[in-house]
CSV table of C-alpha atoms (C1' of nucleotides) in Angstrom, one decimal:
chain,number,residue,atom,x,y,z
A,26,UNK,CA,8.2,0.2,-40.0
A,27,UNK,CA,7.4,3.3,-38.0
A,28,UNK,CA,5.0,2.4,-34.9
A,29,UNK,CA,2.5,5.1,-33.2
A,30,UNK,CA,2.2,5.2,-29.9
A,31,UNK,CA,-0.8,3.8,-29.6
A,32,UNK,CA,0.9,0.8,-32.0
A,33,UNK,CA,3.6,0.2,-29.9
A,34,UNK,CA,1.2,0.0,-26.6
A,35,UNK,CA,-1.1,-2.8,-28.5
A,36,UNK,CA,2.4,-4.4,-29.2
A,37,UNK,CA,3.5,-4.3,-26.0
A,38,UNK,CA,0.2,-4.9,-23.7
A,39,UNK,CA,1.2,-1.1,-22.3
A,40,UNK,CA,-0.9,1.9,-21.7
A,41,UNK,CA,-0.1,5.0,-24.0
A,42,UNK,CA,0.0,7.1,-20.8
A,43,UNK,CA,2.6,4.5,-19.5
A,44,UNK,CA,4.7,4.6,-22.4
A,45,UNK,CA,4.8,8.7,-22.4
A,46,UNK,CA,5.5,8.6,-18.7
A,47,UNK,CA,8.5,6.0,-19.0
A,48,UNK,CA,9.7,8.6,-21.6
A,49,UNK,CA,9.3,11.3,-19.5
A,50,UNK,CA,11.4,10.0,-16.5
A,51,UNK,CA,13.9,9.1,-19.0
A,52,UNK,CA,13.4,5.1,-19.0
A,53,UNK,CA,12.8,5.2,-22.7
A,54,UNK,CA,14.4,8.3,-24.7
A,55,UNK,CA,12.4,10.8,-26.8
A,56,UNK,CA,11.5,9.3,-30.4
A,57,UNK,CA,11.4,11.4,-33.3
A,58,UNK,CA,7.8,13.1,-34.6
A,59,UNK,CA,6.2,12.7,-38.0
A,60,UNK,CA,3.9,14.7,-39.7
A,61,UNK,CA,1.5,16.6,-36.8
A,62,UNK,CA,3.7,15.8,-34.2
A,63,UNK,CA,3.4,12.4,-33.8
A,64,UNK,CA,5.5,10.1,-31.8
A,65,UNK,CA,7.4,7.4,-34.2
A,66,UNK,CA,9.0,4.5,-32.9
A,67,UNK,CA,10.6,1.8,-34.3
A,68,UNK,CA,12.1,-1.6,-34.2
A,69,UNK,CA,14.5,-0.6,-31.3
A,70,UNK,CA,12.4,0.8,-29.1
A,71,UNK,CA,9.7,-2.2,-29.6
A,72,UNK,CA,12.8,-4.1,-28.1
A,73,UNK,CA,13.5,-1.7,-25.2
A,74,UNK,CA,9.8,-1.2,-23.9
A,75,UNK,CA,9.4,-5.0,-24.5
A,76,UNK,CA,12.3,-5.7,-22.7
A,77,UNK,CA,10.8,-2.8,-19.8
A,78,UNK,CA,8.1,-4.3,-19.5
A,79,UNK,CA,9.2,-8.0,-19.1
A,80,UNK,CA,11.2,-7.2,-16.3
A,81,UNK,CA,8.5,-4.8,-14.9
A,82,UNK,CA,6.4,-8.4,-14.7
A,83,UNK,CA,9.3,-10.0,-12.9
A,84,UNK,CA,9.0,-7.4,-10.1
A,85,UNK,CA,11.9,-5.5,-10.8
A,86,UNK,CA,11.5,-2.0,-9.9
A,87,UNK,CA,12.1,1.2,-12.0
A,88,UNK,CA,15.4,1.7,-10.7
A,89,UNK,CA,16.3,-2.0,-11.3
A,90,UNK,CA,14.9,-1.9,-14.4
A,91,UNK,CA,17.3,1.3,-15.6
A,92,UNK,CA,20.1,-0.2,-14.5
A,93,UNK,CA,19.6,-3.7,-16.2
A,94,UNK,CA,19.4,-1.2,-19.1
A,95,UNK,CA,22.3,0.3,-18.9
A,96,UNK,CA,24.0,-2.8,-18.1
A,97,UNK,CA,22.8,-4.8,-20.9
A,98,UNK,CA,23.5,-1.9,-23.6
A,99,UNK,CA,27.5,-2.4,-22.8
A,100,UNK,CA,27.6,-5.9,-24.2
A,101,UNK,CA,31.3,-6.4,-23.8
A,102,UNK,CA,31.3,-6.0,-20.8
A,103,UNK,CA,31.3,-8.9,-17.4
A,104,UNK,CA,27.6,-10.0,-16.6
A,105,UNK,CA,28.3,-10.2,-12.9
A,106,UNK,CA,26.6,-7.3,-12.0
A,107,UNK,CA,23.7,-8.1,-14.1
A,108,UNK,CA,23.6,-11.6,-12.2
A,109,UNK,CA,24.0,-9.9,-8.7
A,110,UNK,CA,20.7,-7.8,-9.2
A,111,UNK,CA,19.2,-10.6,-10.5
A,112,UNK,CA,20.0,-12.3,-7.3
A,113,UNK,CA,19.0,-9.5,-4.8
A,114,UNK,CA,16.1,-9.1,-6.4
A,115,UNK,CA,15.3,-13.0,-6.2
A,116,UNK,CA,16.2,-12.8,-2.3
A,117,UNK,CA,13.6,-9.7,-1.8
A,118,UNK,CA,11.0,-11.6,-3.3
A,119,UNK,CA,12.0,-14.7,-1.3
A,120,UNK,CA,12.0,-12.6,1.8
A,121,UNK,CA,8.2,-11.2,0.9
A,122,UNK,CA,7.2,-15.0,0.2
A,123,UNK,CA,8.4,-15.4,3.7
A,124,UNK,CA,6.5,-12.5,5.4
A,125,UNK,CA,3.5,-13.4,3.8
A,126,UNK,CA,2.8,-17.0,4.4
A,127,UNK,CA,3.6,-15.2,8.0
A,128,UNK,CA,0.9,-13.1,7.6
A,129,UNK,CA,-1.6,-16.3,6.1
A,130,UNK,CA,-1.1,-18.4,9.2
A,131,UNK,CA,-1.7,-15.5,11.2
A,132,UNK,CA,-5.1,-14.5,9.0
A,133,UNK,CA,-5.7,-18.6,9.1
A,134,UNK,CA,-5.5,-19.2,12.6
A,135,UNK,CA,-8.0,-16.0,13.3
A,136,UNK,CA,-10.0,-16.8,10.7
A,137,UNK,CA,-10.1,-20.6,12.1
A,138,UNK,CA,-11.3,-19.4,15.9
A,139,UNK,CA,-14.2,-17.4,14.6
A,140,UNK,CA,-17.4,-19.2,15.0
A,141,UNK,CA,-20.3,-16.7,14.3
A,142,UNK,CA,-22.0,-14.9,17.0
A,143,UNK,CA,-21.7,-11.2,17.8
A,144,UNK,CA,-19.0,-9.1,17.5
A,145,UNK,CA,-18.6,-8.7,21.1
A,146,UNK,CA,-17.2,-11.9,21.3
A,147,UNK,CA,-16.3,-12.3,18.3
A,148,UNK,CA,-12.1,-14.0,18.3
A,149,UNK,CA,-11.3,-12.1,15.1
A,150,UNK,CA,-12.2,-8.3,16.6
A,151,UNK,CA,-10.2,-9.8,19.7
A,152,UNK,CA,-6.9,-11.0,17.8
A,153,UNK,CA,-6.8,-7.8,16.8
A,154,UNK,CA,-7.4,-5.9,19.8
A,155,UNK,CA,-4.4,-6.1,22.3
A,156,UNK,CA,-6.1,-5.2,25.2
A,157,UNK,CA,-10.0,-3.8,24.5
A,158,UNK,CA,-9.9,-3.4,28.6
A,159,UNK,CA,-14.0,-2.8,28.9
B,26,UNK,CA,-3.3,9.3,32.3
B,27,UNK,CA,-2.5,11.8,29.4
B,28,UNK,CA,-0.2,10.9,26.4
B,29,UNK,CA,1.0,13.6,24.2
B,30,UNK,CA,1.4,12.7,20.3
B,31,UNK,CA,5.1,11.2,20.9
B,32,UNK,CA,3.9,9.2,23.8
B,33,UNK,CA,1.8,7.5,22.2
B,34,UNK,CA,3.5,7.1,19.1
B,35,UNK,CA,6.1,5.0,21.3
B,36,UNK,CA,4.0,3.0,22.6
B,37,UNK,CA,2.5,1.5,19.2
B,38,UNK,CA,5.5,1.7,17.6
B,39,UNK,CA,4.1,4.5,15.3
B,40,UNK,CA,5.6,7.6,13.7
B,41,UNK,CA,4.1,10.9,15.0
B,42,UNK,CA,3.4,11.6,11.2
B,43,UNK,CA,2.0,8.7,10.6
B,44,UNK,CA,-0.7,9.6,13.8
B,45,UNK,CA,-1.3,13.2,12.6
B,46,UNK,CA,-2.1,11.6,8.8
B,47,UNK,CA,-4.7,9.1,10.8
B,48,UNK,CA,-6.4,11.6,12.3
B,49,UNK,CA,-6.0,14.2,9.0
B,50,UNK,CA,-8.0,11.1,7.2
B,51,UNK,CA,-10.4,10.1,9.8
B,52,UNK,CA,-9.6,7.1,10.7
B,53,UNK,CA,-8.6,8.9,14.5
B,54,UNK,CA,-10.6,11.6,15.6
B,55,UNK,CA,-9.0,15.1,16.7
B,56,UNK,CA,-8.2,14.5,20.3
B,57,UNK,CA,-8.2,17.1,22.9
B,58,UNK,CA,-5.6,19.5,23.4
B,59,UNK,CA,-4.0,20.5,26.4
B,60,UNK,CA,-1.5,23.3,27.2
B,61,UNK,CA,-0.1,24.6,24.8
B,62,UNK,CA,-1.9,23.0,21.8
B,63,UNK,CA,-0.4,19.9,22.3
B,64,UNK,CA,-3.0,17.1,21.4
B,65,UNK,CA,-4.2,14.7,24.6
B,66,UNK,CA,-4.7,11.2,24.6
B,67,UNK,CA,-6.3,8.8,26.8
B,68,UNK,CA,-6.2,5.0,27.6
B,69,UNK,CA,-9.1,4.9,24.6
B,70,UNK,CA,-7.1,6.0,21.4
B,71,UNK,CA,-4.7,4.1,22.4
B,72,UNK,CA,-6.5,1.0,22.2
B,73,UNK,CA,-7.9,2.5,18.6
B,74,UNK,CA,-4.8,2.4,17.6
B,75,UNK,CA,-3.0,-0.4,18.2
B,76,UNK,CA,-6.1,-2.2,16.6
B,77,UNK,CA,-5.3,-0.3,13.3
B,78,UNK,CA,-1.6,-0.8,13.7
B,79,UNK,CA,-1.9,-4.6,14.2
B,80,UNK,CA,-4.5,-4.9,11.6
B,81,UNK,CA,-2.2,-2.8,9.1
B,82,UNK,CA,0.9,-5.2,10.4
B,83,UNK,CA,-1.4,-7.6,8.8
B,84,UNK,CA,-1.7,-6.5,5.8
B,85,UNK,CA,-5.2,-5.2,5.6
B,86,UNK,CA,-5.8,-1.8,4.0
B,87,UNK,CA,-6.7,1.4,5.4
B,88,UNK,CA,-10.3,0.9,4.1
B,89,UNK,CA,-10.4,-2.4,5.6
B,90,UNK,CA,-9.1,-1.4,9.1
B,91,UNK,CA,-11.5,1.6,8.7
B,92,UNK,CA,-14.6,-1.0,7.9
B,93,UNK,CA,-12.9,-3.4,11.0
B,94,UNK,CA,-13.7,-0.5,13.6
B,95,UNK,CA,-16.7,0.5,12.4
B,96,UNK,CA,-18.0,-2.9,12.9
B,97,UNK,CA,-15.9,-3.7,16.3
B,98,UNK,CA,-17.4,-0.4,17.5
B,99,UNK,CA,-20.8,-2.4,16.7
B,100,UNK,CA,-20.6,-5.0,20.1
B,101,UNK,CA,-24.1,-6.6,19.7
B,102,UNK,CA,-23.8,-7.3,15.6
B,103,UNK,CA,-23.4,-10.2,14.0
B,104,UNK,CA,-19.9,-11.1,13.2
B,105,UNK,CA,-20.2,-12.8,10.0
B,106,UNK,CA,-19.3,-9.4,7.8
B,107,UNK,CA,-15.7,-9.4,10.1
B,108,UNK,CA,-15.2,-13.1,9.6
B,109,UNK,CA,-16.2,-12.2,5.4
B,110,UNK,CA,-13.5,-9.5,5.4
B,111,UNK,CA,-10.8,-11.4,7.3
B,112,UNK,CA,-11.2,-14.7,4.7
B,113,UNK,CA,-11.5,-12.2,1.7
B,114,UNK,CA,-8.2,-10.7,2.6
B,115,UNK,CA,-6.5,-14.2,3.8
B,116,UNK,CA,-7.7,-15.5,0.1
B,117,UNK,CA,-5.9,-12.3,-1.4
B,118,UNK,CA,-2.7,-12.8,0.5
B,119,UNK,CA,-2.7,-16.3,-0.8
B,120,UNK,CA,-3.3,-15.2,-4.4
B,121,UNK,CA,0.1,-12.8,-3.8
B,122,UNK,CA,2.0,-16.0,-2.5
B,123,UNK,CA,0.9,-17.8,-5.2
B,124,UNK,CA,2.4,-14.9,-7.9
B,125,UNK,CA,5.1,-14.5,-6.3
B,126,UNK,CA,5.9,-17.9,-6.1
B,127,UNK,CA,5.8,-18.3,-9.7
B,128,UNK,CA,8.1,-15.1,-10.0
B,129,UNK,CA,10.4,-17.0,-8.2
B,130,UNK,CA,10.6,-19.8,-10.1
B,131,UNK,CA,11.2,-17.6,-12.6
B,132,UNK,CA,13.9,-15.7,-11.5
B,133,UNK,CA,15.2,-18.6,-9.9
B,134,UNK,CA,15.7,-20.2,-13.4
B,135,UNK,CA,17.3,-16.9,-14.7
B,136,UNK,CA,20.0,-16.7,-12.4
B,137,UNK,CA,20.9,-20.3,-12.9
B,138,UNK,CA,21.3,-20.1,-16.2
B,139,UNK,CA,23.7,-17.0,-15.9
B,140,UNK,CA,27.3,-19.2,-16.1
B,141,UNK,CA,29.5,-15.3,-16.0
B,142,UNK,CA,30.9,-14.1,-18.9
B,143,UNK,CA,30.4,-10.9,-20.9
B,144,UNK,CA,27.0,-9.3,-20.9
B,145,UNK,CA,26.5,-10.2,-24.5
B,146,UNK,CA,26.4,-13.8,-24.1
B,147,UNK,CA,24.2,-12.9,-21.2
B,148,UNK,CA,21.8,-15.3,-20.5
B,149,UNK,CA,19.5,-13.2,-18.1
B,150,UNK,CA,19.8,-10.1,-20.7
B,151,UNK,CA,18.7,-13.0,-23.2
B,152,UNK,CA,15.7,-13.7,-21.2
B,153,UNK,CA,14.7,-10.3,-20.7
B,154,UNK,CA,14.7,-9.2,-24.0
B,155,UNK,CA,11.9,-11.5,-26.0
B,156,UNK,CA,13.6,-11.2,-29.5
B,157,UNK,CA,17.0,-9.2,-29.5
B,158,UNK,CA,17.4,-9.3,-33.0
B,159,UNK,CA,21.5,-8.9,-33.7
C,14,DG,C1',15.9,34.6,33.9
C,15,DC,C1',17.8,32.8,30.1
C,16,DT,C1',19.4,29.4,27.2
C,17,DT,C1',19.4,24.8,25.4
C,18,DG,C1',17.2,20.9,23.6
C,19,DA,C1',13.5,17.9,23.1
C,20,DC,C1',9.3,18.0,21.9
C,21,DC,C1',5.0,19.9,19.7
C,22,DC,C1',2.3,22.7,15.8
C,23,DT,C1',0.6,23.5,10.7
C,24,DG,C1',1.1,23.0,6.0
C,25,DT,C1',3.1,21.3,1.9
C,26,DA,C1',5.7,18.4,-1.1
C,27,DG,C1',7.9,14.0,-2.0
C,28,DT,C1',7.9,8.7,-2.7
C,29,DT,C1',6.5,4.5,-6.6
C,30,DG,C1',4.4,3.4,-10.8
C,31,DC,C1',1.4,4.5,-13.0
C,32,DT,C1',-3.7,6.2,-14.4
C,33,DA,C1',-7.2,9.6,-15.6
C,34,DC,C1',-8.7,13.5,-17.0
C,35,DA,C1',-9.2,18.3,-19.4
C,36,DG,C1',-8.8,20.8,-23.4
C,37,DG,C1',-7.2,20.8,-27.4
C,38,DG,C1',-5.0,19.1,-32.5
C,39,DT,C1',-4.6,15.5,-36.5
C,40,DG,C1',-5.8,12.1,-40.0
C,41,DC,C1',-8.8,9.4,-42.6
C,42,DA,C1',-13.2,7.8,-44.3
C,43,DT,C1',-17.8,8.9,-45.7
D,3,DA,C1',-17.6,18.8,-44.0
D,4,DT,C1',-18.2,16.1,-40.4
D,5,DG,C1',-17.6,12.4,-37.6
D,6,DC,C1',-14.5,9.4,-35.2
D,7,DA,C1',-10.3,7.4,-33.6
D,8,DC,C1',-6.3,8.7,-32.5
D,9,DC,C1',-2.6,12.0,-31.0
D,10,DC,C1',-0.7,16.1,-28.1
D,11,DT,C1',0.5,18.7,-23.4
D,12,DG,C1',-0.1,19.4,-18.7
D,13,DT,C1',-1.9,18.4,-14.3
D,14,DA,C1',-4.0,15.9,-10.6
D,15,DG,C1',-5.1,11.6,-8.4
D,16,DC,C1',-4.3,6.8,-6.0
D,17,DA,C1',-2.0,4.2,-1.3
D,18,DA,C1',0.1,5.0,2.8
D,19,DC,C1',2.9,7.2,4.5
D,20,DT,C1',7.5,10.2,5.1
D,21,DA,C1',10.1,14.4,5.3
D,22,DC,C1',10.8,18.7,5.5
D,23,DA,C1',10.2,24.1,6.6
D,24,DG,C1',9.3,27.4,9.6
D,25,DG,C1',7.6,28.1,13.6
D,26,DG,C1',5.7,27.6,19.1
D,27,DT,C1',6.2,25.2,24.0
D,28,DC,C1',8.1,23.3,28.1
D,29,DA,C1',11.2,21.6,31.6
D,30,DA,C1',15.9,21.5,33.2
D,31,DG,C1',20.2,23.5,34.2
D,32,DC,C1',23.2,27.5,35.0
DNA sequence: GCTTGACCCTGTAGTTGCTACAGGGTGCAT
DNA sequence: ATGCACCCTGTAGCAACTACAGGGTCAAGC
């Protein structure tokens, strides 16, 4: 069962170039070559970019995501730190839920007061002007 | 009423390199200069930019602050291409709540379903990794 | 008049997470 | 043998700044 790299990206929904730059920063380790220098993955590393990538679509960043690799490769060892970056993470995205539905009342309530015209009067140019003194 | 580049940057609460890349891009032009090369700036660019500062604090892009002068700049226009922008971006922020809301949920359920232990019985390892066979 | 310190200048490189070439080599089918 | 899909390396680009390095300027205090 050895994958190409452009097998392993179908698999995986990921772009070759990704998959070559994850290796290249050392998120996924160098795989062995066949025949014209060929990368050849297999079975394990379908599980590691799978798992990359699965936490890449929760949000998790790069960092985040190295760690939770490390982390889960000691198996024996006490899940609480696995759980507490879950958890931070989970309160960052709460916190950017928060700012934006800031932001969309703001963007609503401008939007709202707008009611055609010209530019010169119109409320939106004006929210966003402080003071357009003249 | 002359500011010099720090000035200014105080009083819209932006970095002086953050100035320097706005007018590097365009977005400000070059001011004068006074003295000893020190860049000069009036009552007028600082108006400019507190517009784009606000409007990035709202989330629009460069490109849309840049398209938002152009047509404030434009007093006796219609205003239905500002109001167009403003909804477009307010629907786009909505669309980030949205996926970030589901992310939540998501994460949410992962944490709660972490009960301590080892990281080999590891429930948010488990839902990471799709199919960690052994 | 000389030093100290805060400020200013230019130019370049770093950040995050990819993506997109350019300029080649390989493998398989026809 | 020739086309085509795929692979290789290396580098540059995106947004929107930020952070230096290596200098020049200016006002105050001694």
């Amino acid at each position: 069962m050895a994958l190409t790299i452009g097998m392993l990206g179908r698999a995986t929904h990921t772009k070759v170039e990704t998959i070559r730059y994850y290796e290249r920063i050392g998120l996924l380790s160098a795989p062995g070559r066949s025949g014209g220098n060929y990368r050849s993955y297999g079975e394990a590393e379908l599980g590691r970019l799978s798992f990359i990538r699965r936490a890449r679509q929760l949000g998790f960043s790069l960092d985040q995501v190295r760690a939770l690799l490390e982390l889960s490769d000691d198996r024996g060892r006490d899940c609480a730190t696995v759980d507490a970056l879950a958890r931070g993470h989970l309160a960052e995205v709460e916190r950017k839920i928060a700012d934006l539905a800031a932001l969309q009342r703001e963007l609503a309530a401008m939007v709202d007061s707008c009611h055609g015209g010209t530019v010169g009067s119109c409320r939106i140019i004006e929210a966003l002007g402080p003071t357009r003194s003249d």
